[in-house]
XYZ file of C-alpha atoms in Angstrom:
635
model
C -57.482 -47.379 39.789
C -55.268 -47.173 42.795
C -52.207 -47.952 40.706
C -53.157 -45.309 38.175
C -53.786 -42.786 40.881
C -50.517 -43.640 42.487
C -48.672 -43.376 39.184
C -50.207 -40.040 38.349
C -49.493 -38.787 41.838
C -45.877 -39.787 41.536
C -45.473 -38.271 38.094
C -46.759 -34.811 38.949
C -43.902 -33.748 41.230
C -41.411 -34.906 38.555
C -42.953 -32.552 36.044
C -42.742 -29.700 38.496
C -39.182 -30.606 39.379
C -38.165 -30.623 35.737
C -39.741 -27.255 35.078
C -37.937 -25.775 38.076
C -34.548 -26.903 36.690
C -35.184 -25.625 33.155
C -32.648 -22.975 32.108
C -33.240 -19.973 29.863
C -32.357 -20.463 26.206
C -31.616 -18.089 23.375
C -34.347 -18.409 20.794
C -33.468 -19.481 17.262
C -34.797 -16.173 15.964
C -32.408 -14.216 18.182
C -29.500 -16.416 17.171
C -30.229 -16.011 13.484
C -30.450 -12.266 13.797
C -27.136 -12.202 15.621
C -25.583 -14.446 12.967
C -26.318 -11.801 10.337
C -25.842 -8.708 12.468
C -22.382 -9.522 13.853
C -20.591 -9.845 10.465
C -22.274 -6.680 9.193
C -21.195 -4.721 12.281
C -17.647 -6.116 12.097
C -17.241 -5.272 8.412
C -18.740 -1.813 8.958
C -16.198 -1.109 11.717
C -13.305 -2.240 9.516
C -14.649 -0.098 6.685
C -14.743 2.962 8.925
C -11.170 2.271 10.058
C -10.057 1.954 6.423
C -11.578 5.292 5.453
C -10.388 7.103 8.588
C -6.937 5.574 9.048
C -5.980 4.251 5.605
C -7.483 6.962 3.405
C -4.137 7.910 1.874
C -3.170 4.259 1.422
C -6.339 3.482 -0.525
C -5.807 6.510 -2.729
C -2.186 5.548 -3.355
C -3.198 1.985 -4.232
C -5.437 3.216 -7.038
C -2.568 5.361 -8.365
C -0.534 2.166 -8.520
C -3.377 0.457 -10.367
C -4.554 0.591 -13.976
C -7.865 -0.408 -15.515
C -8.612 0.442 -19.130
C -12.066 0.199 -20.654
C -10.864 -1.587 -23.782
C -11.192 -5.166 -25.113
C -7.410 -5.302 -25.507
C -6.903 -4.690 -21.787
C -9.149 -7.653 -20.998
C -7.233 -9.854 -23.419
C -3.937 -8.780 -21.870
C -5.092 -9.913 -18.428
C -6.239 -13.276 -19.754
C -2.815 -14.288 -21.097
C -2.063 -15.834 -17.690
C -4.043 -18.198 -15.515
C -6.345 -16.372 -13.108
C -6.398 -13.354 -15.382
C -10.080 -12.672 -14.845
C -9.453 -12.124 -11.134
C -6.802 -9.557 -12.073
C -9.275 -7.919 -14.429
C -11.974 -7.802 -11.765
C -9.527 -6.740 -9.064
C -8.152 -3.817 -11.056
C -11.695 -2.798 -11.991
C -12.778 -2.462 -8.366
C -9.446 -1.006 -7.222
C -9.906 2.058 -9.431
C -12.774 3.131 -7.164
C -10.272 3.829 -4.370
C -9.921 7.149 -6.189
C -12.759 7.949 -3.800
C -11.497 6.016 -0.760
C -14.918 5.801 0.896
C -16.488 4.367 -2.257
C -13.671 1.874 -2.786
C -13.788 0.815 0.866
C -17.558 0.322 0.614
C -17.103 -1.957 -2.404
C -14.374 -3.906 -0.614
C -16.627 -4.325 2.440
C -19.458 -5.459 0.166
C -17.239 -8.218 -1.220
C -16.253 -9.258 2.302
C -19.913 -9.496 3.307
C -20.772 -11.445 0.167
C -17.931 -13.831 0.925
C -19.202 -14.330 4.482
C -22.755 -14.899 3.215
C -21.637 -17.521 0.689
C -19.494 -19.324 3.278
C -22.361 -19.334 5.765
C -24.909 -20.674 3.267
C -22.560 -23.189 1.632
C -21.406 -24.844 4.837
C -24.604 -24.213 6.795
C -22.760 -22.589 9.635
C -25.091 -22.759 12.661
C -26.097 -19.398 14.075
C -24.551 -20.234 17.439
C -21.169 -20.651 15.747
C -21.255 -17.483 13.692
C -17.834 -16.561 15.107
C -16.360 -19.244 12.838
C -17.108 -16.916 9.932
C -14.764 -14.330 11.400
C -11.727 -16.537 10.826
C -11.709 -16.318 6.988
C -12.936 -12.722 7.225
C -10.066 -11.740 9.512
C -7.539 -13.450 7.255
C -8.634 -11.646 4.074
C -8.458 -8.379 6.019
C -4.925 -9.160 7.225
C -3.846 -10.032 3.671
C -4.493 -6.380 2.740
C -3.831 -4.629 6.031
C -0.305 -6.017 6.470
C 1.110 -4.968 3.096
C 3.094 -1.841 3.958
C 5.809 -1.176 1.373
C 4.752 -4.259 -0.592
C 2.239 -2.024 -2.415
C 5.140 -0.748 -4.534
C 6.521 -4.189 -5.399
C 3.599 -6.596 -5.817
C 3.202 -7.670 -9.411
C -0.323 -9.024 -8.919
C -2.625 -6.153 -9.758
C -5.991 -5.767 -8.063
C -4.576 -7.432 -4.954
C -7.070 -5.873 -2.513
C -10.062 -7.538 -4.176
C -8.659 -10.776 -5.567
C -8.766 -12.851 -2.363
C -12.398 -12.074 -1.407
C -13.580 -12.479 -5.008
C -11.624 -15.725 -5.424
C -12.866 -17.222 -2.163
C -16.446 -16.205 -2.957
C -16.232 -17.930 -6.343
C -14.552 -21.077 -4.957
C -17.008 -21.540 -2.090
C -19.911 -20.597 -4.342
C -18.994 -23.375 -6.759
C -18.886 -25.803 -3.819
C -22.353 -24.566 -2.851
C -23.635 -25.388 -6.350
C -22.027 -28.831 -6.045
C -23.911 -29.469 -2.807
C -27.237 -28.388 -4.314
C -26.960 -30.552 -7.445
C -28.838 -33.867 -7.472
C -26.780 -37.026 -6.938
C -27.710 -38.386 -10.360
C -26.278 -38.668 -13.830
C -22.781 -37.693 -12.631
C -23.708 -33.969 -12.707
C -21.608 -33.336 -9.618
C -18.682 -35.147 -11.168
C -19.106 -33.118 -14.331
C -19.102 -29.888 -12.294
C -15.735 -30.792 -10.762
C -14.223 -31.386 -14.190
C -15.685 -28.205 -15.660
C -14.600 -26.149 -12.637
C -10.959 -27.127 -13.073
C -10.788 -27.228 -16.870
C -12.753 -24.029 -17.509
C -12.125 -22.324 -14.176
C -8.335 -22.621 -13.969
C -7.673 -20.127 -16.825
C -10.153 -17.719 -15.252
C -9.652 -18.092 -11.495
C -6.294 -19.841 -11.110
C -5.680 -21.433 -7.728
C -9.195 -20.591 -6.569
C -10.662 -22.955 -9.185
C -8.362 -25.717 -7.908
C -9.433 -24.941 -4.362
C -13.106 -25.139 -5.391
C -12.471 -28.665 -6.697
C -10.828 -29.587 -3.392
C -13.871 -28.378 -1.447
C -16.123 -30.429 -3.732
C -14.003 -33.516 -3.075
C -14.446 -32.976 0.667
C -18.175 -32.393 0.234
C -18.465 -35.722 -1.574
C -17.786 -37.452 1.753
C -20.045 -35.193 3.804
C -23.265 -35.453 1.770
C -25.705 -38.052 3.066
C -27.356 -38.610 -0.311
C -24.165 -39.744 -2.063
C -23.165 -43.364 -2.586
C -19.620 -44.490 -1.716
C -18.857 -45.259 -5.359
C -19.728 -41.723 -6.488
C -17.745 -40.286 -3.601
C -14.673 -42.148 -4.705
C -15.151 -41.167 -8.341
C -15.563 -37.478 -7.517
C -12.528 -37.502 -5.251
C -10.406 -39.200 -7.886
C -11.556 -36.776 -10.594
C -10.828 -33.797 -8.350
C -7.336 -34.993 -7.430
C -6.419 -35.880 -11.001
C -7.809 -32.628 -12.390
C -5.964 -30.531 -9.809
C -2.717 -32.342 -10.571
C -2.923 -32.619 -14.356
C -4.937 -29.697 -15.744
C -2.453 -26.940 -14.750
C 0.335 -28.976 -16.351
C -1.624 -29.363 -19.577
C -2.272 -25.626 -19.701
C 1.405 -24.986 -19.003
C 2.477 -27.220 -21.890
C -0.073 -25.788 -24.328
C -0.935 -22.180 -23.444
C 0.692 -20.674 -20.359
C 4.308 -21.517 -21.126
C 5.355 -17.999 -20.047
C 4.421 -18.920 -16.466
C 7.128 -20.641 -14.459
C 6.312 -24.277 -13.856
C 6.852 -23.821 -10.115
C 4.018 -21.267 -10.086
C 1.370 -23.067 -12.131
C -0.447 -24.269 -9.005
C -0.547 -20.898 -7.233
C -1.566 -18.524 -10.004
C -3.673 -15.554 -8.819
C -1.656 -15.429 -5.604
C 0.740 -12.499 -5.102
C 4.478 -13.075 -5.354
C 6.204 -12.022 -2.151
C 9.623 -12.313 -3.679
C 12.206 -9.590 -3.936
C 15.789 -10.285 -2.956
C 14.446 -13.615 -1.646
C 11.117 -15.299 -1.010
C 9.301 -13.950 2.060
C 7.235 -16.995 2.927
C 5.739 -15.475 6.060
C 3.410 -13.321 3.949
C 1.842 -16.474 2.479
C 0.762 -17.700 5.928
C -2.572 -15.761 5.889
C -3.410 -17.406 2.549
C -2.508 -20.852 3.874
C -4.596 -20.318 7.012
C -7.454 -18.965 4.896
C -7.571 -22.111 2.755
C -7.104 -24.387 5.785
C -9.911 -22.714 7.715
C -12.350 -23.363 4.887
C -11.141 -26.955 4.543
C -11.779 -27.510 8.247
C -15.254 -25.969 7.977
C -15.989 -28.237 5.002
C -14.810 -31.331 6.878
C -17.188 -30.581 9.756
C -20.134 -29.920 7.442
C -23.435 -31.467 8.538
C -26.832 -31.174 6.908
C -28.788 -30.846 10.139
C -27.375 -28.784 12.970
C -28.675 -28.021 16.428
C -29.385 -24.304 16.826
C -30.186 -24.456 20.544
C -27.917 -22.940 23.162
C -28.298 -24.816 26.423
C -26.000 -22.583 28.475
C -26.332 -19.019 27.173
C -23.882 -17.410 29.576
C -21.139 -19.951 28.904
C -21.824 -19.695 25.183
C -21.690 -15.906 25.271
C -18.367 -15.874 27.129
C -16.826 -18.331 24.677
C -17.961 -16.240 21.704
C -16.654 -13.018 23.227
C -13.295 -14.652 24.000
C -13.017 -16.015 20.456
C -13.926 -12.653 18.923
C -11.441 -10.885 21.174
C -8.646 -13.143 19.945
C -9.603 -12.527 16.320
C -9.857 -8.743 16.742
C -6.537 -8.637 18.607
C -4.900 -10.675 15.831
C -6.165 -8.363 13.115
C -5.009 -5.295 15.018
C -1.616 -6.855 15.738
C -0.915 -7.615 12.092
C -2.332 -4.340 10.802
C 0.580 -2.347 9.390
C 0.764 0.753 11.590
C 4.147 2.305 10.752
C 3.840 6.068 11.249
C 6.511 7.027 8.716
C 4.834 4.959 6.004
C 1.496 6.640 6.545
C 3.078 10.089 6.734
C 4.903 9.477 3.454
C 1.592 8.546 1.844
C -0.092 11.674 3.169
C 2.739 13.951 2.037
C 2.866 12.327 -1.390
C -0.846 12.785 -1.893
C -0.555 16.461 -0.966
C 2.460 16.886 -3.243
C 0.709 15.389 -6.279
C -2.103 17.899 -5.804
C 0.498 20.640 -5.099
C -0.804 21.352 -1.609
C 2.617 22.432 -0.405
C 1.569 23.954 2.911
C -0.238 20.745 3.828
C 3.042 18.871 3.401
C 4.774 21.138 5.889
C 1.915 20.820 8.364
C 2.017 17.032 8.099
C 5.775 17.025 8.619
C 5.568 19.280 11.672
C 2.858 17.120 13.234
C 4.947 13.970 12.755
C 6.185 12.630 16.116
C 8.898 10.101 15.244
C 12.217 10.459 13.432
C 11.438 11.078 9.723
C 12.535 9.072 6.724
C 14.598 10.417 3.828
C 11.517 10.315 1.604
C 9.753 12.637 4.038
C 12.776 14.936 4.211
C 13.047 15.168 0.419
C 9.322 15.804 -0.029
C 9.416 18.508 2.626
C 12.369 20.196 0.900
C 10.509 20.157 -2.394
C 7.502 21.800 -0.760
C 9.714 24.540 0.684
C 11.356 25.030 -2.707
C 7.991 25.512 -4.376
C 7.025 28.021 -1.692
C 10.359 29.848 -2.042
C 11.346 29.222 1.575
C 13.850 26.377 1.401
C 16.890 28.568 2.051
C 15.249 30.045 5.149
C 13.451 27.051 6.680
C 15.012 23.792 5.489
C 16.801 23.078 8.774
C 13.940 24.199 10.973
C 12.412 20.766 10.577
C 13.617 17.661 12.330
C 16.070 15.701 10.201
C 16.331 11.919 10.140
C 17.150 8.816 8.138
C 14.790 6.213 9.551
C 14.827 3.293 7.083
C 11.558 2.019 5.627
C 9.930 -0.495 7.949
C 10.051 -3.402 5.524
C 11.691 -6.845 5.621
C 13.574 -5.882 2.452
C 15.381 -2.739 1.263
C 12.574 -0.475 0.059
C 14.007 2.086 -2.342
C 12.853 5.659 -2.728
C 12.809 5.015 -6.468
C 9.643 2.928 -6.137
C 7.948 5.019 -3.441
C 8.431 8.584 -4.673
C 11.523 8.659 -6.875
C 9.691 9.299 -10.115
C 7.839 12.193 -8.532
C 11.045 13.750 -7.178
C 12.925 13.388 -10.449
C 10.030 14.935 -12.338
C 9.666 17.895 -10.003
C 13.388 18.626 -10.127
C 13.341 18.706 -13.925
C 15.097 15.393 -14.558
C 12.305 14.137 -16.758
C 14.457 11.560 -18.548
C 15.195 9.864 -15.237
C 11.529 9.980 -14.309
C 10.580 8.471 -17.664
C 13.248 5.802 -17.356
C 12.026 4.636 -13.922
C 8.423 4.631 -15.121
C 9.450 2.412 -18.021
C 11.523 0.059 -15.870
C 8.887 -0.299 -13.159
C 6.158 -0.679 -15.757
C 7.962 -3.640 -17.277
C 8.911 -5.105 -13.893
C 5.763 -4.550 -11.822
C 3.059 -3.782 -14.372
C 1.730 -0.538 -15.805
C 0.060 1.920 -13.478
C -1.883 5.140 -13.760
C 1.045 6.918 -12.106
C 3.345 5.784 -14.912
C 1.056 7.035 -17.651
C 0.664 10.468 -16.044
C 4.383 11.002 -15.510
C 5.313 9.707 -18.954
C 2.728 12.012 -20.506
C 4.072 15.065 -18.675
C 7.681 14.130 -19.440
C 6.835 13.799 -23.124
C 5.175 17.216 -23.142
C 8.183 18.873 -21.500
C 10.526 17.164 -23.967
C 8.388 18.308 -26.870
C 7.609 14.724 -27.901
C 3.990 15.335 -28.841
C 3.358 12.073 -30.706
C 4.508 10.108 -27.679
C 2.401 12.306 -25.412
C -0.634 11.593 -27.583
C -0.220 7.881 -26.918
C -0.463 8.410 -23.161
C -3.345 10.839 -23.562
C -5.282 8.174 -25.457
C -4.623 5.633 -22.707
C -5.680 7.987 -19.909
C -8.872 8.787 -21.778
C -9.771 5.097 -21.507
C -9.684 5.209 -17.701
C -12.582 6.177 -15.464
C -11.085 8.844 -13.223
C -8.215 10.225 -15.326
C -9.973 10.749 -18.635
C -10.431 14.467 -17.883
C -6.731 14.793 -17.130
C -5.977 13.224 -20.496
C -8.309 15.690 -22.212
C -6.631 18.582 -20.402
C -3.174 17.676 -21.668
C -4.490 16.826 -25.106
C -5.031 20.564 -25.524
C -1.332 21.082 -24.703
C -0.394 18.848 -27.616
C -2.382 21.002 -30.008
C -1.158 24.216 -28.373
C 2.318 23.791 -26.801
C 2.319 27.386 -25.511
C -0.022 26.177 -22.768
C 2.888 24.257 -21.230
C 4.609 27.508 -20.288
C 1.391 28.752 -18.673
C 0.785 25.632 -16.627
C 1.574 26.318 -12.908
C 3.241 22.929 -12.500
C 4.998 22.358 -15.807
C 6.274 25.912 -16.191
C 8.317 25.678 -12.977
C 9.732 22.284 -13.910
C 10.773 23.524 -17.341
C 13.207 25.951 -15.645
C 14.926 23.037 -13.885
C 15.455 20.894 -16.952
C 19.064 20.454 -18.169
C 19.949 22.273 -21.400
C 20.816 18.975 -23.098
C 19.306 15.494 -22.882
C 21.286 13.190 -20.661
C 20.773 9.945 -18.792
C 23.309 8.234 -16.548
C 23.068 5.726 -13.711
C 21.765 6.904 -10.339
C 22.495 3.599 -8.579
C 18.911 3.775 -7.237
C 20.039 6.421 -4.711
C 17.933 9.391 -5.712
C 18.801 11.810 -2.926
C 22.554 11.426 -3.359
C 22.201 11.663 -7.117
C 20.144 14.876 -6.942
C 22.588 16.492 -4.525
C 25.599 15.694 -6.694
C 23.790 16.593 -9.902
C 22.698 20.092 -8.894
C 25.649 20.930 -6.660
C 28.077 20.640 -9.577
C 26.072 22.364 -12.297
C 25.420 25.997 -13.046
C 22.829 27.766 -15.130
C 21.763 31.223 -16.219
C 18.242 30.355 -15.102
C 17.737 31.760 -11.568
C 15.318 28.958 -10.646
C 17.879 26.289 -11.539
C 20.722 28.186 -9.918
C 18.820 28.541 -6.680
C 18.431 24.774 -6.486
C 22.091 24.336 -7.360
C 22.935 26.598 -4.409
C 20.621 24.722 -2.019
C 21.996 21.327 -2.994
C 25.556 22.643 -2.713
C 24.690 23.658 0.830
C 23.595 20.092 1.572
C 26.946 18.642 0.470
C 28.625 20.374 3.454
C 31.629 20.731 1.182
C 33.152 24.180 1.581
C 34.709 24.369 -1.879
C 31.493 23.298 -3.584
C 29.504 25.793 -1.542
C 31.675 28.794 -2.423
C 31.720 27.754 -6.092
C 27.935 28.030 -6.294
C 27.743 30.981 -3.883
C 29.754 33.298 -6.143
C 27.367 32.556 -9.010
C 24.183 32.732 -6.960
C 24.830 35.804 -4.759
C 25.394 38.413 -7.509
C 22.069 37.503 -9.122
C 20.068 38.086 -5.955
C 19.731 41.777 -6.677
C 17.704 43.398 -3.915
C 16.530 40.081 -2.560
C 17.682 39.113 0.883
C 20.198 36.271 1.175
C 18.390 33.242 2.693
C 19.230 32.617 6.351
C 20.742 29.144 5.950
C 23.058 30.372 3.203
C 24.150 33.236 5.455
C 24.802 30.748 8.251
C 26.900 28.536 5.967
C 28.896 31.491 4.625
C 29.519 32.853 8.138
C 30.531 29.415 9.446
C 32.813 28.561 6.517
C 34.392 31.998 6.663
C 35.437 31.345 10.254
C 36.402 27.699 9.765
C 38.888 28.081 6.885
C 39.316 31.838 6.560
C 40.011 31.485 2.830
C 37.151 33.806 1.939
C 36.878 37.323 3.281
C 33.393 37.600 4.769
C 33.969 40.870 6.609
C 32.012 42.916 4.063
C 29.134 40.497 3.654
C 25.839 41.805 5.085
C 24.937 39.144 7.654
C 21.795 39.365 9.753
C 22.503 39.995 13.410
C 20.542 36.828 14.242
C 22.991 34.785 12.156
C 25.984 36.270 13.982
C 24.404 35.878 17.423
C 23.419 32.256 16.789
C 26.948 31.443 15.658
C 28.552 33.050 18.702
C 26.103 31.399 21.082
C 26.505 28.043 19.351
C 30.294 28.098 19.662
C 30.186 29.358 23.228
C 27.745 26.637 24.260
C 29.783 23.926 22.533
C 32.897 25.135 24.337
C 31.094 25.362 27.675
C 29.847 21.758 27.527
C 32.945 20.273 25.950
C 33.466 16.765 27.281
C 29.770 16.027 27.662
C 28.752 12.674 26.104
C 27.746 13.274 22.494
C 24.129 12.028 22.783
C 23.498 14.452 25.665
C 25.352 17.296 23.948
C 23.442 16.648 20.732
C 20.110 16.909 22.520
C 21.185 20.051 24.334
C 22.371 21.735 21.154
C 19.263 20.659 19.230
C 16.995 22.256 21.798
C 18.870 25.551 21.401
C 20.121 25.565 17.814
C 18.166 22.814 16.052
C 16.844 25.191 13.413
C 20.249 26.350 12.198
C 22.765 25.163 9.653
C 25.337 25.227 12.451
C 23.660 22.336 14.217
C 23.185 20.371 11.003
C 26.825 20.823 9.981
C 28.297 19.546 13.238
C 25.716 17.058 14.486
C 23.914 15.617 11.443
C 26.287 13.243 9.750
C 26.582 9.689 8.550
C 22.986 9.588 7.328
C 21.840 6.800 5.047
C 19.764 7.268 1.949
C 17.488 4.609 0.498
């Protein structure tokens, strides 16, 4: 009794001591709630950023997409490995026509991907941040595209990675759930590669790889079966694509048979750096699979230390996503101006250009000039906007022909050039809604009604452009409607009298300047553009040649300010034309005198300083542009 009493007396303080040292723990319920809440909040934030910051990008992406509700379209996608992902990707991409809706669908796929990864690999709630690694990488794959949107040949790019990863990990989940009997798991590996490769491409191969890793992580699997499954997976991954290449997919290059359904970042050369997010995405899931365990501890012994580690990890991930997010201001401004131009919101283009802070690109300058031309103010305001030739922020030479060249050619009446670039880009990069619309309008203006009917029929098989097809179908039946159309009627005045098509060397701005500056027409709309482009050549002889045709047809209209400035300047520079009887505005004369006096006063000042000084005083005049804007590059 004494020993028992002594033992119990000794044990009591120990219990109290232990309870005093016990530390607070996060409950499993709280952890589980956080494990679901954090990904939802993260995806919601990214979705809001997409709609607010990338609204014009999403809309442009769906213009560069095409999904047709026809069996033939499905068959066309399935002629290459991974074709179903292209089919699914283009289907969901069309919903970017309403950017908020498309972004919501994209976020839904991201969340589904996260859910499947979490359930497949049994990610413990306390390590939910591990899910943000693949999530961040699929976001970067889309957010870092920039000018690649015009050159990627893989259609449906925005949705393919999340759909492919969801399918691959989901198949691994099924593998884990299957019983370890009758070789059903082994059979699933074989079926995944043989039947999945034509449908999902590289993602089917990756699913087999995850299954092979799972074979060594499942406690209920015998070593013999593990070896068999691994051998089957390796052999299937190595051999099946080759068999398909030899028998069906011979149009695919043999070097690409193992990476089908991945985009090709190849232009003048291969830009391997853009494949790094894909490589890291696959590696992250491989690592998660390797560390798979059936039973995991959900307890957090040191909540504060755990919380700090999670916050630090999330901070790194968020910073990485933001760092690689393509944030070029010119690119986004071009997208905004293009969207306004397609809907003929010309004043919005000018507002966007004025609000732009950095030096503009040539695409921006050309789109702004077109807006002024449509508003009838180009001759008075063209040089009142900041000029620039900032090259596209891309690792390759991004041409205006792919970004907005077709649109510019069409709106300046060169419909054959527009049609030609639509055809070339359609063959090279795949057919897009944009191509069909331009080719339809070009056919209408050329009077090629049977050809136009073909594009009408295609547009009527889309979701968001069927009404547009029906609208122009009426033009085919009643061509007089073309002359009454606010858009087409203006363009018809700018069309050349005879069909012609020469090489533009992919330099649209230079080609348009030379084309109009050296042509004349009885049409006042065409002649006005000829005069404006002649002004931009800064060639005195060319200017006077167009001026003597343009000026007599003005009638009672006032001569535009920039043309007055050019005439007054050239008259004083070469004195070959008598300008003494020309009715110049007093403002034009005063600006010229002040410009020359200021230039003389600060003669000898370093050019960069003089240029800034003169821009502040005369930046809105042709005088400044003539003397200080030179050597610009076009793209």
